[in-house]
């Protein structure tokens, strides 16, 4: 029978390069302590990278660029999938993702219907902020992002340039979904969305 270490290592080596994974995935290999020790040893050997407490990466290594680290959103979505929760980007990160800002925030906040928590990934921080389930009523992927970005900009502070970028982003979503989602947002955002959709 294989040792816990060997079972953990063999499983990792079957992962696709770039996979984000968690200690819980090896529960059948042994005790939590023996799994933790195995992961620590495999980290020291350079096979995997510890992104944060309880969050690991089986890295993809490019010949020229070296280790390709996952985006902060990929890490957040992997954690949300593990926790069986939903997340939505907010604030400066929503602005950056839509191209409304070139600033890459060091502190990224996601709304979640899971538990509130903060996770450090290198120099960046992911905060999962619990919110009401109704905030996940959006059907599309673009509209909640736009709603979050507009909230960050603020009412009566949206420029024509920003509206044009938002209008371009709206073309990525089906019109019937946009119309349904528009009415979920605060009234002033609904008005902006409806004008852009009808234009």
PDB file of C-alpha atoms in Angstrom:
ATOM      1  CA  UNK A   1       0.000   0.000   0.000  1.00  0.00           C
ATOM      2  CA  UNK A   2       1.356   3.433  -0.969  1.00  0.00           C
ATOM      3  CA  UNK A   3       2.291   5.970   1.678  1.00  0.00           C
ATOM      4  CA  UNK A   4       0.228   9.133   2.106  1.00  0.00           C
ATOM      5  CA  UNK A   5       3.050  11.128   0.544  1.00  0.00           C
ATOM      6  CA  UNK A   6       3.186   8.923  -2.548  1.00  0.00           C
ATOM      7  CA  UNK A   7      -0.589   8.963  -2.982  1.00  0.00           C
ATOM      8  CA  UNK A   8      -0.687  12.754  -2.737  1.00  0.00           C
ATOM      9  CA  UNK A   9       2.229  13.162  -5.151  1.00  0.00           C
ATOM     10  CA  UNK A  10       0.800  10.711  -7.682  1.00  0.00           C
ATOM     11  CA  UNK A  11      -2.552  12.536  -7.647  1.00  0.00           C
ATOM     12  CA  UNK A  12      -0.868  15.917  -8.143  1.00  0.00           C
ATOM     13  CA  UNK A  13       1.185  14.655 -11.073  1.00  0.00           C
ATOM     14  CA  UNK A  14      -2.050  13.685 -12.821  1.00  0.00           C
ATOM     15  CA  UNK A  15      -3.367  17.262 -12.572  1.00  0.00           C
ATOM     16  CA  UNK A  16      -3.261  19.516 -15.589  1.00  0.00           C
ATOM     17  CA  UNK A  17      -0.502  22.106 -15.241  1.00  0.00           C
ATOM     18  CA  UNK A  18      -1.945  25.339 -13.859  1.00  0.00           C
ATOM     19  CA  UNK A  19      -4.418  23.526 -11.590  1.00  0.00           C
ATOM     20  CA  UNK A  20      -5.357  25.193  -8.296  1.00  0.00           C
ATOM     21  CA  UNK A  21      -6.103  22.617  -5.600  1.00  0.00           C
ATOM     22  CA  UNK A  22      -6.762  22.152  -1.879  1.00  0.00           C
ATOM     23  CA  UNK A  23      -5.723  19.687   0.863  1.00  0.00           C
ATOM     24  CA  UNK A  24      -9.311  18.414   1.194  1.00  0.00           C
ATOM     25  CA  UNK A  25      -8.948  16.736  -2.196  1.00  0.00           C
ATOM     26  CA  UNK A  26      -6.593  14.161  -0.629  1.00  0.00           C
ATOM     27  CA  UNK A  27      -8.728  13.170   2.371  1.00  0.00           C
ATOM     28  CA  UNK A  28      -8.735   9.513   1.332  1.00  0.00           C
ATOM     29  CA  UNK A  29      -4.918   9.398   1.369  1.00  0.00           C
ATOM     30  CA  UNK A  30      -4.492   9.762   5.128  1.00  0.00           C
ATOM     31  CA  UNK A  31      -4.933  12.061   8.119  1.00  0.00           C
ATOM     32  CA  UNK A  32      -5.107  15.832   7.659  1.00  0.00           C
ATOM     33  CA  UNK A  33      -1.736  16.194   9.392  1.00  0.00           C
ATOM     34  CA  UNK A  34       0.011  13.626   7.153  1.00  0.00           C
ATOM     35  CA  UNK A  35      -1.497  15.297   4.081  1.00  0.00           C
ATOM     36  CA  UNK A  36      -0.320  18.712   5.275  1.00  0.00           C
ATOM     37  CA  UNK A  37       3.194  17.372   5.817  1.00  0.00           C
ATOM     38  CA  UNK A  38       3.191  15.741   2.380  1.00  0.00           C
ATOM     39  CA  UNK A  39       2.114  18.961   0.673  1.00  0.00           C
ATOM     40  CA  UNK A  40       4.770  20.888   2.603  1.00  0.00           C
ATOM     41  CA  UNK A  41       7.442  18.437   1.457  1.00  0.00           C
ATOM     42  CA  UNK A  42       6.258  18.526  -2.163  1.00  0.00           C
ATOM     43  CA  UNK A  43       6.364  22.349  -2.001  1.00  0.00           C
ATOM     44  CA  UNK A  44       9.988  22.237  -0.800  1.00  0.00           C
ATOM     45  CA  UNK A  45      10.814  19.907  -3.676  1.00  0.00           C
ATOM     46  CA  UNK A  46       9.498  22.582  -6.059  1.00  0.00           C
ATOM     47  CA  UNK A  47       6.755  20.478  -7.641  1.00  0.00           C
ATOM     48  CA  UNK A  48       3.931  22.673  -6.342  1.00  0.00           C
ATOM     49  CA  UNK A  49       3.527  26.212  -5.013  1.00  0.00           C
ATOM     50  CA  UNK A  50       1.635  27.277  -1.898  1.00  0.00           C
ATOM     51  CA  UNK A  51      -0.396  30.315  -2.959  1.00  0.00           C
ATOM     52  CA  UNK A  52      -1.923  30.840   0.477  1.00  0.00           C
ATOM     53  CA  UNK A  53      -2.857  28.812   3.531  1.00  0.00           C
ATOM     54  CA  UNK A  54      -4.670  25.760   2.186  1.00  0.00           C
ATOM     55  CA  UNK A  55      -4.431  26.910  -1.466  1.00  0.00           C
ATOM     56  CA  UNK A  56      -1.907  25.268  -3.797  1.00  0.00           C
ATOM     57  CA  UNK A  57      -0.859  25.449  -7.442  1.00  0.00           C
ATOM     58  CA  UNK A  58       0.550  22.766  -9.726  1.00  0.00           C
ATOM     59  CA  UNK A  59       2.286  25.337 -11.917  1.00  0.00           C
ATOM     60  CA  UNK A  60       2.557  25.674 -15.649  1.00  0.00           C
ATOM     61  CA  UNK A  61       6.131  26.608 -16.477  1.00  0.00           C
ATOM     62  CA  UNK A  62       6.759  28.467 -19.718  1.00  0.00           C
ATOM     63  CA  UNK A  63      10.204  28.037 -21.285  1.00  0.00           C
ATOM     64  CA  UNK A  64      10.638  31.788 -21.661  1.00  0.00           C
ATOM     65  CA  UNK A  65       8.389  33.350 -19.020  1.00  0.00           C
ATOM     66  CA  UNK A  66       8.900  30.842 -16.237  1.00  0.00           C
ATOM     67  CA  UNK A  67       6.058  30.070 -13.809  1.00  0.00           C
ATOM     68  CA  UNK A  68       2.696  31.364 -15.027  1.00  0.00           C
ATOM     69  CA  UNK A  69       0.656  32.284 -11.982  1.00  0.00           C
ATOM     70  CA  UNK A  70      -3.172  32.233 -12.183  1.00  0.00           C
ATOM     71  CA  UNK A  71      -5.157  35.454 -12.113  1.00  0.00           C
ATOM     72  CA  UNK A  72      -6.582  36.583  -8.794  1.00  0.00           C
ATOM     73  CA  UNK A  73     -10.073  35.857 -10.148  1.00  0.00           C
ATOM     74  CA  UNK A  74      -9.147  32.291 -11.090  1.00  0.00           C
ATOM     75  CA  UNK A  75      -7.976  31.724  -7.521  1.00  0.00           C
ATOM     76  CA  UNK A  76     -11.155  33.307  -6.130  1.00  0.00           C
ATOM     77  CA  UNK A  77     -13.395  31.192  -8.369  1.00  0.00           C
ATOM     78  CA  UNK A  78     -11.530  28.006  -7.438  1.00  0.00           C
ATOM     79  CA  UNK A  79     -12.088  28.789  -3.747  1.00  0.00           C
ATOM     80  CA  UNK A  80     -15.761  29.592  -4.385  1.00  0.00           C
ATOM     81  CA  UNK A  81     -16.203  26.313  -6.272  1.00  0.00           C
ATOM     82  CA  UNK A  82     -14.670  24.404  -3.378  1.00  0.00           C
ATOM     83  CA  UNK A  83     -16.974  26.178  -0.937  1.00  0.00           C
ATOM     84  CA  UNK A  84     -20.006  25.721  -3.223  1.00  0.00           C
ATOM     85  CA  UNK A  85     -20.648  29.470  -3.136  1.00  0.00           C
ATOM     86  CA  UNK A  86     -21.184  32.180  -5.739  1.00  0.00           C
ATOM     87  CA  UNK A  87     -19.081  35.304  -6.156  1.00  0.00           C
ATOM     88  CA  UNK A  88     -19.276  38.644  -7.978  1.00  0.00           C
ATOM     89  CA  UNK A  89     -16.441  41.125  -8.568  1.00  0.00           C
ATOM     90  CA  UNK A  90     -16.880  44.598  -7.081  1.00  0.00           C
ATOM     91  CA  UNK A  91     -15.283  48.017  -6.979  1.00  0.00           C
ATOM     92  CA  UNK A  92     -11.935  48.754  -8.586  1.00  0.00           C
ATOM     93  CA  UNK A  93     -11.581  45.187  -9.827  1.00  0.00           C
ATOM     94  CA  UNK A  94     -14.869  45.469 -11.754  1.00  0.00           C
ATOM     95  CA  UNK A  95     -13.624  48.723 -13.296  1.00  0.00           C
ATOM     96  CA  UNK A  96     -10.336  47.107 -14.302  1.00  0.00           C
ATOM     97  CA  UNK A  97     -12.010  44.022 -15.734  1.00  0.00           C
ATOM     98  CA  UNK A  98     -14.279  46.136 -17.959  1.00  0.00           C
ATOM     99  CA  UNK A  99     -11.400  48.310 -19.142  1.00  0.00           C
ATOM    100  CA  UNK A 100     -12.703  51.360 -17.271  1.00  0.00           C
ATOM    101  CA  UNK A 101      -9.485  51.578 -15.275  1.00  0.00           C
ATOM    102  CA  UNK A 102      -5.895  50.493 -15.845  1.00  0.00           C
ATOM    103  CA  UNK A 103      -5.293  50.293 -12.104  1.00  0.00           C
ATOM    104  CA  UNK A 104      -4.804  46.725 -10.890  1.00  0.00           C
ATOM    105  CA  UNK A 105      -6.085  46.696  -7.290  1.00  0.00           C
ATOM    106  CA  UNK A 106      -3.982  44.977  -4.652  1.00  0.00           C
ATOM    107  CA  UNK A 107      -7.116  44.426  -2.569  1.00  0.00           C
ATOM    108  CA  UNK A 108      -9.824  42.631  -4.558  1.00  0.00           C
ATOM    109  CA  UNK A 109     -13.328  42.319  -3.111  1.00  0.00           C
ATOM    110  CA  UNK A 110     -15.914  39.771  -4.224  1.00  0.00           C
ATOM    111  CA  UNK A 111     -19.487  39.603  -3.000  1.00  0.00           C
ATOM    112  CA  UNK A 112     -20.404  36.071  -1.957  1.00  0.00           C
ATOM    113  CA  UNK A 113     -23.354  34.083  -0.690  1.00  0.00           C
ATOM    114  CA  UNK A 114     -20.833  32.045   1.298  1.00  0.00           C
ATOM    115  CA  UNK A 115     -18.916  33.111   4.392  1.00  0.00           C
ATOM    116  CA  UNK A 116     -16.979  36.356   4.821  1.00  0.00           C
ATOM    117  CA  UNK A 117     -13.221  35.787   4.763  1.00  0.00           C
ATOM    118  CA  UNK A 118      -9.933  37.345   3.693  1.00  0.00           C
ATOM    119  CA  UNK A 119      -7.162  35.481   1.884  1.00  0.00           C
ATOM    120  CA  UNK A 120      -3.663  36.736   1.091  1.00  0.00           C
ATOM    121  CA  UNK A 121      -2.262  35.672  -2.289  1.00  0.00           C
ATOM    122  CA  UNK A 122       1.285  36.984  -2.539  1.00  0.00           C
ATOM    123  CA  UNK A 123       1.035  40.780  -2.271  1.00  0.00           C
ATOM    124  CA  UNK A 124      -2.652  40.796  -3.163  1.00  0.00           C
ATOM    125  CA  UNK A 125      -5.625  40.268  -0.874  1.00  0.00           C
ATOM    126  CA  UNK A 126      -8.919  38.618  -1.779  1.00  0.00           C
ATOM    127  CA  UNK A 127     -11.857  39.533   0.423  1.00  0.00           C
ATOM    128  CA  UNK A 128     -15.092  37.577   0.190  1.00  0.00           C
ATOM    129  CA  UNK A 129     -17.846  39.809   1.574  1.00  0.00           C
ATOM    130  CA  UNK A 130     -21.127  38.099   2.374  1.00  0.00           C
ATOM    131  CA  UNK A 131     -24.175  39.634   0.746  1.00  0.00           C
ATOM    132  CA  UNK A 132     -27.873  38.837   0.351  1.00  0.00           C
ATOM    133  CA  UNK A 133     -28.792  36.081  -2.159  1.00  0.00           C
ATOM    134  CA  UNK A 134     -30.895  38.619  -4.127  1.00  0.00           C
ATOM    135  CA  UNK A 135     -27.642  40.184  -5.349  1.00  0.00           C
ATOM    136  CA  UNK A 136     -27.053  37.011  -7.342  1.00  0.00           C
ATOM    137  CA  UNK A 137     -30.338  37.300  -9.224  1.00  0.00           C
ATOM    138  CA  UNK A 138     -28.584  38.512 -12.396  1.00  0.00           C
ATOM    139  CA  UNK A 139     -28.856  36.062 -15.284  1.00  0.00           C
ATOM    140  CA  UNK A 140     -25.913  37.389 -17.249  1.00  0.00           C
ATOM    141  CA  UNK A 141     -22.216  37.794 -16.517  1.00  0.00           C
ATOM    142  CA  UNK A 142     -21.721  41.295 -17.919  1.00  0.00           C
ATOM    143  CA  UNK A 143     -24.566  43.149 -16.186  1.00  0.00           C
ATOM    144  CA  UNK A 144     -23.509  42.473 -12.559  1.00  0.00           C
ATOM    145  CA  UNK A 145     -19.987  43.542 -13.497  1.00  0.00           C
ATOM    146  CA  UNK A 146     -21.287  46.771 -15.037  1.00  0.00           C
ATOM    147  CA  UNK A 147     -23.580  47.422 -12.057  1.00  0.00           C
ATOM    148  CA  UNK A 148     -20.611  47.001  -9.690  1.00  0.00           C
ATOM    149  CA  UNK A 149     -18.456  49.320 -11.823  1.00  0.00           C
ATOM    150  CA  UNK A 150     -21.141  52.024 -11.958  1.00  0.00           C
ATOM    151  CA  UNK A 151     -21.597  51.851  -8.183  1.00  0.00           C
ATOM    152  CA  UNK A 152     -17.856  52.408  -7.816  1.00  0.00           C
ATOM    153  CA  UNK A 153     -17.899  55.407 -10.189  1.00  0.00           C
ATOM    154  CA  UNK A 154     -20.952  56.897  -8.507  1.00  0.00           C
ATOM    155  CA  UNK A 155     -24.242  58.445  -9.584  1.00  0.00           C
ATOM    156  CA  UNK A 156     -23.964  61.479 -11.911  1.00  0.00           C
ATOM    157  CA  UNK A 157     -20.200  60.948 -12.241  1.00  0.00           C
ATOM    158  CA  UNK A 158     -20.135  58.640 -15.277  1.00  0.00           C
ATOM    159  CA  UNK A 159     -18.331  60.167 -18.278  1.00  0.00           C
ATOM    160  CA  UNK A 160     -19.250  59.772 -21.948  1.00  0.00           C
ATOM    161  CA  UNK A 161     -16.047  57.806 -22.504  1.00  0.00           C
ATOM    162  CA  UNK A 162     -16.993  55.385 -19.722  1.00  0.00           C
ATOM    163  CA  UNK A 163     -20.503  55.031 -21.119  1.00  0.00           C
ATOM    164  CA  UNK A 164     -19.064  54.089 -24.513  1.00  0.00           C
ATOM    165  CA  UNK A 165     -16.867  51.395 -22.954  1.00  0.00           C
ATOM    166  CA  UNK A 166     -19.890  50.053 -21.061  1.00  0.00           C
ATOM    167  CA  UNK A 167     -21.998  50.130 -24.226  1.00  0.00           C
ATOM    168  CA  UNK A 168     -19.359  48.046 -26.032  1.00  0.00           C
ATOM    169  CA  UNK A 169     -19.318  45.557 -23.146  1.00  0.00           C
ATOM    170  CA  UNK A 170     -23.106  45.178 -23.347  1.00  0.00           C
ATOM    171  CA  UNK A 171     -22.777  43.707 -26.859  1.00  0.00           C
ATOM    172  CA  UNK A 172     -21.270  40.579 -25.263  1.00  0.00           C
ATOM    173  CA  UNK A 173     -24.621  39.702 -23.659  1.00  0.00           C
ATOM    174  CA  UNK A 174     -27.932  38.707 -25.254  1.00  0.00           C
ATOM    175  CA  UNK A 175     -30.407  41.601 -25.301  1.00  0.00           C
ATOM    176  CA  UNK A 176     -33.180  39.677 -23.514  1.00  0.00           C
ATOM    177  CA  UNK A 177     -30.799  38.918 -20.645  1.00  0.00           C
ATOM    178  CA  UNK A 178     -29.664  42.554 -20.490  1.00  0.00           C
ATOM    179  CA  UNK A 179     -33.266  43.787 -20.314  1.00  0.00           C
ATOM    180  CA  UNK A 180     -34.133  41.336 -17.542  1.00  0.00           C
ATOM    181  CA  UNK A 181     -30.975  42.151 -15.568  1.00  0.00           C
ATOM    182  CA  UNK A 182     -31.326  45.917 -15.956  1.00  0.00           C
ATOM    183  CA  UNK A 183     -34.294  45.991 -13.569  1.00  0.00           C
ATOM    184  CA  UNK A 184     -32.384  44.166 -10.822  1.00  0.00           C
ATOM    185  CA  UNK A 185     -29.891  47.024 -10.446  1.00  0.00           C
ATOM    186  CA  UNK A 186     -30.548  50.273  -8.508  1.00  0.00           C
ATOM    187  CA  UNK A 187     -32.896  52.628 -10.379  1.00  0.00           C
ATOM    188  CA  UNK A 188     -30.226  55.073 -11.593  1.00  0.00           C
ATOM    189  CA  UNK A 189     -28.175  52.196 -12.994  1.00  0.00           C
ATOM    190  CA  UNK A 190     -31.325  50.723 -14.595  1.00  0.00           C
ATOM    191  CA  UNK A 191     -31.870  54.041 -16.388  1.00  0.00           C
ATOM    192  CA  UNK A 192     -28.304  54.057 -17.739  1.00  0.00           C
ATOM    193  CA  UNK A 193     -28.490  50.430 -18.865  1.00  0.00           C
ATOM    194  CA  UNK A 194     -31.851  50.838 -20.602  1.00  0.00           C
ATOM    195  CA  UNK A 195     -30.628  53.923 -22.475  1.00  0.00           C
ATOM    196  CA  UNK A 196     -27.488  52.132 -23.640  1.00  0.00           C
ATOM    197  CA  UNK A 197     -29.401  48.984 -24.601  1.00  0.00           C
ATOM    198  CA  UNK A 198     -32.038  50.895 -26.581  1.00  0.00           C
ATOM    199  CA  UNK A 199     -29.402  53.039 -28.308  1.00  0.00           C
TER     200      UNK A 199
END
